[in-house]
Structures are given as structure tokens and as C-alpha cells.
C-alpha atoms as a PDB file:
ATOM      1  CA  UNK A   1      24.350  34.471 -12.501  1.00  0.00           C
ATOM      2  CA  UNK A   2      23.573  31.201 -10.758  1.00  0.00           C
ATOM      3  CA  UNK A   3      22.057  31.303  -7.338  1.00  0.00           C
ATOM      4  CA  UNK A   4      23.846  29.371  -4.650  1.00  0.00           C
ATOM      5  CA  UNK A   5      21.816  27.124  -2.462  1.00  0.00           C
ATOM      6  CA  UNK A   6      22.091  27.427   1.250  1.00  0.00           C
ATOM      7  CA  UNK A   7      22.016  24.555   3.680  1.00  0.00           C
ATOM      8  CA  UNK A   8      18.834  25.988   5.210  1.00  0.00           C
ATOM      9  CA  UNK A   9      17.004  26.058   1.876  1.00  0.00           C
ATOM     10  CA  UNK A  10      17.998  22.477   1.096  1.00  0.00           C
ATOM     11  CA  UNK A  11      16.975  21.364   4.606  1.00  0.00           C
ATOM     12  CA  UNK A  12      13.605  23.082   4.164  1.00  0.00           C
ATOM     13  CA  UNK A  13      13.045  21.298   0.848  1.00  0.00           C
ATOM     14  CA  UNK A  14      14.032  17.971   2.417  1.00  0.00           C
ATOM     15  CA  UNK A  15      11.584  18.518   5.264  1.00  0.00           C
ATOM     16  CA  UNK A  16       8.805  19.427   2.836  1.00  0.00           C
ATOM     17  CA  UNK A  17       9.505  16.365   0.680  1.00  0.00           C
ATOM     18  CA  UNK A  18       9.593  14.119   3.746  1.00  0.00           C
ATOM     19  CA  UNK A  19       6.215  15.460   4.893  1.00  0.00           C
ATOM     20  CA  UNK A  20       4.777  14.839   1.430  1.00  0.00           C
ATOM     21  CA  UNK A  21       6.081  11.267   1.430  1.00  0.00           C
ATOM     22  CA  UNK A  22       4.640  10.583   4.886  1.00  0.00           C
ATOM     23  CA  UNK A  23       1.209  11.925   3.886  1.00  0.00           C
ATOM     24  CA  UNK A  24       1.264   9.969   0.644  1.00  0.00           C
ATOM     25  CA  UNK A  25       2.286   6.780   2.456  1.00  0.00           C
ATOM     26  CA  UNK A  26      -0.557   7.216   4.937  1.00  0.00           C
ATOM     27  CA  UNK A  27      -3.071   7.590   2.097  1.00  0.00           C
ATOM     28  CA  UNK A  28      -1.539   4.593   0.315  1.00  0.00           C
ATOM     29  CA  UNK A  29      -1.755   2.433   3.449  1.00  0.00           C
ATOM     30  CA  UNK A  30      -5.391   3.448   3.964  1.00  0.00           C
ATOM     31  CA  UNK A  31      -6.201   2.636   0.330  1.00  0.00           C
ATOM     32  CA  UNK A  32      -4.539  -0.781   0.624  1.00  0.00           C
ATOM     33  CA  UNK A  33      -6.493  -1.537   3.806  1.00  0.00           C
ATOM     34  CA  UNK A  34      -9.753  -0.572   2.094  1.00  0.00           C
ATOM     35  CA  UNK A  35      -8.888  -2.726  -0.922  1.00  0.00           C
ATOM     36  CA  UNK A  36      -8.139  -5.735   1.282  1.00  0.00           C
ATOM     37  CA  UNK A  37     -11.446  -5.240   3.110  1.00  0.00           C
ATOM     38  CA  UNK A  38     -13.334  -5.089  -0.181  1.00  0.00           C
ATOM     39  CA  UNK A  39     -11.629  -8.255  -1.452  1.00  0.00           C
ATOM     40  CA  UNK A  40     -12.584 -10.042   1.780  1.00  0.00           C
ATOM     41  CA  UNK A  41     -16.202  -8.881   1.395  1.00  0.00           C
ATOM     42  CA  UNK A  42     -16.226 -10.122  -2.191  1.00  0.00           C
ATOM     43  CA  UNK A  43     -14.873 -13.544  -1.160  1.00  0.00           C
ATOM     44  CA  UNK A  44     -17.542 -13.784   1.561  1.00  0.00           C
ATOM     45  CA  UNK A  45     -20.312 -12.919  -0.886  1.00  0.00           C
ATOM     46  CA  UNK A  46     -18.982 -15.429  -3.414  1.00  0.00           C
ATOM     47  CA  UNK A  47     -18.828 -18.148  -0.758  1.00  0.00           C
ATOM     48  CA  UNK A  48     -22.425 -17.447   0.281  1.00  0.00           C
ATOM     49  CA  UNK A  49     -23.574 -17.420  -3.341  1.00  0.00           C
ATOM     50  CA  UNK A  50     -21.792 -20.714  -3.969  1.00  0.00           C
ATOM     51  CA  UNK A  51     -23.335 -22.286  -0.847  1.00  0.00           C
ATOM     52  CA  UNK A  52     -26.822 -21.254  -1.992  1.00  0.00           C
ATOM     53  CA  UNK A  53     -26.200 -22.644  -5.483  1.00  0.00           C
ATOM     54  CA  UNK A  54     -24.966 -25.950  -4.066  1.00  0.00           C
ATOM     55  CA  UNK A  55     -27.966 -26.167  -1.760  1.00  0.00           C
ATOM     56  CA  UNK A  56     -30.380 -25.497  -4.624  1.00  0.00           C
ATOM     57  CA  UNK A  57     -28.681 -28.027  -6.895  1.00  0.00           C
ATOM     58  CA  UNK A  58     -29.751 -30.989  -4.801  1.00  0.00           C
ATOM     59  CA  UNK A  59     -26.273 -32.491  -5.094  1.00  0.00           C
ATOM     60  CA  UNK A  60     -24.424 -33.791  -2.076  1.00  0.00           C
ATOM     61  CA  UNK A  61     -21.245 -32.242  -0.752  1.00  0.00           C
ATOM     62  CA  UNK A  62     -19.281 -35.230  -2.035  1.00  0.00           C
ATOM     63  CA  UNK A  63     -20.822 -34.913  -5.513  1.00  0.00           C
ATOM     64  CA  UNK A  64     -19.909 -31.247  -5.746  1.00  0.00           C
ATOM     65  CA  UNK A  65     -16.402 -31.813  -4.399  1.00  0.00           C
ATOM     66  CA  UNK A  66     -15.807 -34.662  -6.861  1.00  0.00           C
ATOM     67  CA  UNK A  67     -17.038 -32.487  -9.723  1.00  0.00           C
ATOM     68  CA  UNK A  68     -14.826 -29.569  -8.757  1.00  0.00           C
ATOM     69  CA  UNK A  69     -11.734 -31.741  -8.274  1.00  0.00           C
ATOM     70  CA  UNK A  70     -12.247 -33.505 -11.599  1.00  0.00           C
ATOM     71  CA  UNK A  71     -12.092 -30.253 -13.523  1.00  0.00           C
ATOM     72  CA  UNK A  72     -14.868 -31.315 -15.888  1.00  0.00           C
ATOM     73  CA  UNK A  73     -17.128 -28.752 -17.449  1.00  0.00           C
END
């Protein structure tokens, strides 16, 4: 015989599911924030590494910019 669902049992399941979604969304948002921070750190490190390489190359800013814009390898 099939069990009938009561409004209270459905409401309880809805509340539980809503709590789960809210917790999951909070963890997701925190993970996204951490990922964005890590990408920013990576870009900063790459920019510093590039600046050091340009400085060591002995080329002028204009020379490097011309080279990069030309797309030559």
C-alpha cells in the first residue's frame, strides 16, 4: 500500500533541500573567490617575471613592444 505524503513531510524536505543549497552555494562562492585570487596572483607573478626578462634582455621598451605587436617568433 502506498504511503501518502503529508504537507508537513514535504515542507520538511523542502527546508532540508533549501539548507543544502544555501550551504553548497556558500562553498561555491568561497571557491570562486579563492580561484579568482589565485588567478590574480598568477598574473602578478607573470608580469614580474616578464619585467625581469625584459630588463635582462637589454632591449628598450619600444623594441619589446614592437616585437610583441608584430607577432614574429
